[in-house]
PDB file of C-alpha atoms in Angstrom:
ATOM      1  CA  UNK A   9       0.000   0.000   0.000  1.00  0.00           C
ATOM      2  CA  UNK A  10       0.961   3.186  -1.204  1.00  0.00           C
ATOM      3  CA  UNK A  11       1.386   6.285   1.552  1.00  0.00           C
ATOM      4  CA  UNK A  12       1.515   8.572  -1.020  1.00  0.00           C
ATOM      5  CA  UNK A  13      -2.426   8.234  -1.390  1.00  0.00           C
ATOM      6  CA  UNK A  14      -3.543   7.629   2.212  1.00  0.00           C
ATOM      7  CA  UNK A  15      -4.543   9.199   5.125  1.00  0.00           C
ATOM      8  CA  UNK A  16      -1.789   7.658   7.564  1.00  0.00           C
ATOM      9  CA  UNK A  17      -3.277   8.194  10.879  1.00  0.00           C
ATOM     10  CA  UNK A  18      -6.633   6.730  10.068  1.00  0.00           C
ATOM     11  CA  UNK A  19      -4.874   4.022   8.417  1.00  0.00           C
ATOM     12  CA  UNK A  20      -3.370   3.364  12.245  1.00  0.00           C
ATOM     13  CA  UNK A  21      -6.606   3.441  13.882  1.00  0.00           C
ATOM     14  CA  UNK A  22      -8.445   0.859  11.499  1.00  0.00           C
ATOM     15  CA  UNK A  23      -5.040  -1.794  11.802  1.00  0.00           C
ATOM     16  CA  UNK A  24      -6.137  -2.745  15.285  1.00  0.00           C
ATOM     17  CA  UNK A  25      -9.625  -3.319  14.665  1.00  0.00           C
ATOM     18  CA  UNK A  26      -9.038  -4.935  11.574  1.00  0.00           C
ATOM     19  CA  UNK A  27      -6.624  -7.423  12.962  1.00  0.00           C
ATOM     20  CA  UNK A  28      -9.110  -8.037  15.969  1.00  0.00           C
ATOM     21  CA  UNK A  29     -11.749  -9.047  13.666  1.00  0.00           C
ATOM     22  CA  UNK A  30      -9.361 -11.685  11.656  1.00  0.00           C
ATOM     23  CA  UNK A  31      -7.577 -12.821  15.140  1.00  0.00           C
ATOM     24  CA  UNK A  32     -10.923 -13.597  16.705  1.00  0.00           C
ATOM     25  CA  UNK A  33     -12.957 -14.302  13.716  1.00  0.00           C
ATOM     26  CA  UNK A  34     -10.604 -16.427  11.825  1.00  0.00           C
ATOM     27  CA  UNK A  35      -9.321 -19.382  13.956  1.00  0.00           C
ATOM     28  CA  UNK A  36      -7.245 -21.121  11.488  1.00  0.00           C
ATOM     29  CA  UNK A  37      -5.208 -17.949   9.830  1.00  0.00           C
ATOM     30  CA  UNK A  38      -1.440 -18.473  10.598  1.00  0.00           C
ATOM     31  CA  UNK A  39      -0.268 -14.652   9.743  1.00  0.00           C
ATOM     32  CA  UNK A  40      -1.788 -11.297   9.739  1.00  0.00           C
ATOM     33  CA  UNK A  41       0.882  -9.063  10.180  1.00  0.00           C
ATOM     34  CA  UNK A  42       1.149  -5.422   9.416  1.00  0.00           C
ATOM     35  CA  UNK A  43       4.607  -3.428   8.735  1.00  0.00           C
ATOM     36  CA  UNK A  44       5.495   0.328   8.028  1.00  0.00           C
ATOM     37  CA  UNK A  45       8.613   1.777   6.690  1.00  0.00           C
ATOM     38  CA  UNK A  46      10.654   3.746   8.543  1.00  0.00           C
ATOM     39  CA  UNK A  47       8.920   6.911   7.136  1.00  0.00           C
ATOM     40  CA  UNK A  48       5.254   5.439   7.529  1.00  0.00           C
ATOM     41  CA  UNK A  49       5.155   6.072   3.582  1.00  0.00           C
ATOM     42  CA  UNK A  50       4.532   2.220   2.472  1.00  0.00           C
ATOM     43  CA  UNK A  51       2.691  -0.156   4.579  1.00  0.00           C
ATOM     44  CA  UNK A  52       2.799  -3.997   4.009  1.00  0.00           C
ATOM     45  CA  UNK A  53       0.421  -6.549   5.169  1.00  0.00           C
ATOM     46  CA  UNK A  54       1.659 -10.639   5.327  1.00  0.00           C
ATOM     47  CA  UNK A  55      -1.121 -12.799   5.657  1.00  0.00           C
ATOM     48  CA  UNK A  56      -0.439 -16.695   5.689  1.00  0.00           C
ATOM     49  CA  UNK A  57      -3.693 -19.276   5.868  1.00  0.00           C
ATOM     50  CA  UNK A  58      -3.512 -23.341   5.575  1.00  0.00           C
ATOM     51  CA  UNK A  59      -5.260 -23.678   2.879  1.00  0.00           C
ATOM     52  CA  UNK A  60      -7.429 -22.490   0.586  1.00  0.00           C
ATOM     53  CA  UNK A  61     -10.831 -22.753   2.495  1.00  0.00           C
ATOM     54  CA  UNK A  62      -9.299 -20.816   5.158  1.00  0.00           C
ATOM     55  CA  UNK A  63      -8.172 -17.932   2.682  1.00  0.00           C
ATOM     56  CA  UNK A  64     -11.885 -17.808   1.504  1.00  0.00           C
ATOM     57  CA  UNK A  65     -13.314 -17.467   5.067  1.00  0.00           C
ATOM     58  CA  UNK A  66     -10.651 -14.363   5.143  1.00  0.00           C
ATOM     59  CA  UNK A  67     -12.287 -12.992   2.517  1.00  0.00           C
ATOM     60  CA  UNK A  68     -15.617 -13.354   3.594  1.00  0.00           C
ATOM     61  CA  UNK A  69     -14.939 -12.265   6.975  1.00  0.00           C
ATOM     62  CA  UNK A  70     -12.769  -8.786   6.285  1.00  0.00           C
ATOM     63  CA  UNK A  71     -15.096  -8.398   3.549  1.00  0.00           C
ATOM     64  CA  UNK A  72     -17.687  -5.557   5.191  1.00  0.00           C
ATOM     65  CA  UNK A  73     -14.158  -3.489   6.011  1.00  0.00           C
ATOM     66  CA  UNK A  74     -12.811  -3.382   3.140  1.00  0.00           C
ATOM     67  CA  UNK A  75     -14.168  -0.461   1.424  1.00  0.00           C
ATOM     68  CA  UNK A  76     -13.048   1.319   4.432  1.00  0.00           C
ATOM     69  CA  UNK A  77      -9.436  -0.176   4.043  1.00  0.00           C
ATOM     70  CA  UNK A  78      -8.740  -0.002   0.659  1.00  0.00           C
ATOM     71  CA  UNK A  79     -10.411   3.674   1.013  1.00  0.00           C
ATOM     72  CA  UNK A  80      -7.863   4.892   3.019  1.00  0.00           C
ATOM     73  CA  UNK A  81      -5.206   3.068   1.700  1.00  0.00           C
ATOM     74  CA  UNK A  82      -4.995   1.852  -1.933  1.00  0.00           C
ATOM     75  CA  UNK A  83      -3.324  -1.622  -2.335  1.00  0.00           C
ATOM     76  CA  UNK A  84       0.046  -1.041  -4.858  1.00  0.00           C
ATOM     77  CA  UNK A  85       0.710  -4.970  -5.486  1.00  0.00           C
ATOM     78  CA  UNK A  86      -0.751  -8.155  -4.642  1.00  0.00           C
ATOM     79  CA  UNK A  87       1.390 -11.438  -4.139  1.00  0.00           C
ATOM     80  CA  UNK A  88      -0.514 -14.953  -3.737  1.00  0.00           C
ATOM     81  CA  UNK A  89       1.992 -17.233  -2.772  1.00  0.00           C
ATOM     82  CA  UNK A  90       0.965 -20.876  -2.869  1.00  0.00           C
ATOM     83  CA  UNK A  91      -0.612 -23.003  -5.510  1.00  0.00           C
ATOM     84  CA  UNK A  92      -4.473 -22.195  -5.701  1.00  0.00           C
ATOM     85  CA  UNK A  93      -7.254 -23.339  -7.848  1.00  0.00           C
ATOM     86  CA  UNK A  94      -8.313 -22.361 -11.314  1.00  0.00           C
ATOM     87  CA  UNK A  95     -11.655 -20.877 -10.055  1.00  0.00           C
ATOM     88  CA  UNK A  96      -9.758 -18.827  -6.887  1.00  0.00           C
ATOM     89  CA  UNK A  97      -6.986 -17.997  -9.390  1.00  0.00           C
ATOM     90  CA  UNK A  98     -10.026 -16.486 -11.558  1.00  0.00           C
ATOM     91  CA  UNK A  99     -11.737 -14.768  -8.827  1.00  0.00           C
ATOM     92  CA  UNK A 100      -8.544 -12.991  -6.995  1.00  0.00           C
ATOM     93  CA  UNK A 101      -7.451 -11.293 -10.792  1.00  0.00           C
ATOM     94  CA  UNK A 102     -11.672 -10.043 -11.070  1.00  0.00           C
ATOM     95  CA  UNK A 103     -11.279  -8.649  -7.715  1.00  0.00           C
ATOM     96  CA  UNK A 104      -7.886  -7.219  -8.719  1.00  0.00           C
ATOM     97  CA  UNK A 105      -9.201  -5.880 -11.444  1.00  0.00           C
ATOM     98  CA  UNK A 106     -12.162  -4.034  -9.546  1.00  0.00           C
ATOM     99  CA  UNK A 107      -8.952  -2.535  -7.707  1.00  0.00           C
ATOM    100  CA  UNK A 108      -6.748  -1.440 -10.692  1.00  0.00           C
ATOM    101  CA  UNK A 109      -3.873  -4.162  -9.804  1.00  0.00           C
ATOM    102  CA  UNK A 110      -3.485  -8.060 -10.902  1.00  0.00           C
ATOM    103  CA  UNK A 111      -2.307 -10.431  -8.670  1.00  0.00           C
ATOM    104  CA  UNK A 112       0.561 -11.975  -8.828  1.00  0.00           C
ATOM    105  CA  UNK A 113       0.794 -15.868  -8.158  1.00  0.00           C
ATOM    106  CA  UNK A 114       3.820 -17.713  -7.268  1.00  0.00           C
ATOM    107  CA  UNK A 115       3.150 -21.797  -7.436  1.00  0.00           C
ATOM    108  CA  UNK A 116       5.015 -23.482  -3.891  1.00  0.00           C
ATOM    109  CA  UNK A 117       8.491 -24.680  -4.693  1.00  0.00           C
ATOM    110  CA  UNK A 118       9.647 -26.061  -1.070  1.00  0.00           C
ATOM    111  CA  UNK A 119      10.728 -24.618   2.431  1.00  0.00           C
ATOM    112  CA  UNK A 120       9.239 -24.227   6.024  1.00  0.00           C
ATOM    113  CA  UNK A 121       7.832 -21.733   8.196  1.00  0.00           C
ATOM    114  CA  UNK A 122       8.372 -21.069  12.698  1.00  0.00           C
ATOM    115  CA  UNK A 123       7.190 -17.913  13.413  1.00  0.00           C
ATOM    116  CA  UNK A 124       7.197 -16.264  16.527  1.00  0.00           C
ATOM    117  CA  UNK A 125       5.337 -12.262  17.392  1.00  0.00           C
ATOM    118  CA  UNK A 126       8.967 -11.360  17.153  1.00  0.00           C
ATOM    119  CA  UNK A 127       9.770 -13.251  13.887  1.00  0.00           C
ATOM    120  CA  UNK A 128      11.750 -11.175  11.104  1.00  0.00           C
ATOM    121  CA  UNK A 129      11.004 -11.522   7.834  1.00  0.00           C
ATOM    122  CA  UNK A 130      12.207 -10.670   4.456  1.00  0.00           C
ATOM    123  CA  UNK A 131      11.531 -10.997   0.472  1.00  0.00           C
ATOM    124  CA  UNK A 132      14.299 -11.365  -2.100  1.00  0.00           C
ATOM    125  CA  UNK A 133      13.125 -11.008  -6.156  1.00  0.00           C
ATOM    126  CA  UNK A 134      14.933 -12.146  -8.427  1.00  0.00           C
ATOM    127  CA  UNK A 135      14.032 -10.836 -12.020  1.00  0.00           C
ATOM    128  CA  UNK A 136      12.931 -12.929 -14.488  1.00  0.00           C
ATOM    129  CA  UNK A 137      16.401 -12.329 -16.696  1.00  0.00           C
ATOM    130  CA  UNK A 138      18.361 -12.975 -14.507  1.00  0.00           C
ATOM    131  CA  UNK A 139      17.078 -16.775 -14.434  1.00  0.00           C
ATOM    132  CA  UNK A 140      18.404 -19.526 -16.213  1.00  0.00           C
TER     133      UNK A 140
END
């Protein structure tokens, strides 16, 4: 999410509700974790669910906010990591579309995951030229 376009200290007061309503609505999500940059200017949300059920009761849950969320705060780039179906594939790009971004989807290679509150995390891309 973009900070150019939002209104940063609203932004801070929905986070906590938001993440209420997924930590007690949403028993089987792994991950919901927001970050900020030093600068508050870009705003990243890691969400992890295990499986693909439990992503669609996300959805359907965090659904009524939103509006509000994405009102304050228009999403920049979407990652789906993890192989999904053809018909959640197809419904994540027509909601991406209704946003003005596509998703992107990266299929699971292999690897592990221990997290902790205090857990650091990081992403590494590689562009696609530089692959062989």
């Amino acid at each position: 999410m973009d900070g150019a376009a939002y209104n940063l200290s609203a932004l801070k007061n929905l986070i906590p509700s938001i993440t209420e309503r997924v930590k007690t609505g949403e028993p089987d999500t792994l991950e919901y974790r927001w970050y900020m940059n030093a600068d508050s200017s870009r705003c990243h949300l890691i969400e992890c669910f295990p499986s693909e059920e439990s992503f669609l009761h996300h959805l359907k849950n965090v659904e009524p906010v939103l509006g509000d969320l994405f009102g304050l705060a228009p999403i920049s780039g979407w990652k789906i990591y993890g192989t999904v179906s053809k018909e959640l594939a197809e419904g994540l790009r027509a909601f991406g579309a209704s946003q003005n971004i596509q998703p992107e989807f990266y299929d699971y290679e292999t690897g592990f995951m221990r997290l902790s509150e205090k857990s650091i995390a990081f992403t590494l891309t590689q562009p696609a030229d530089h692959l062989s």
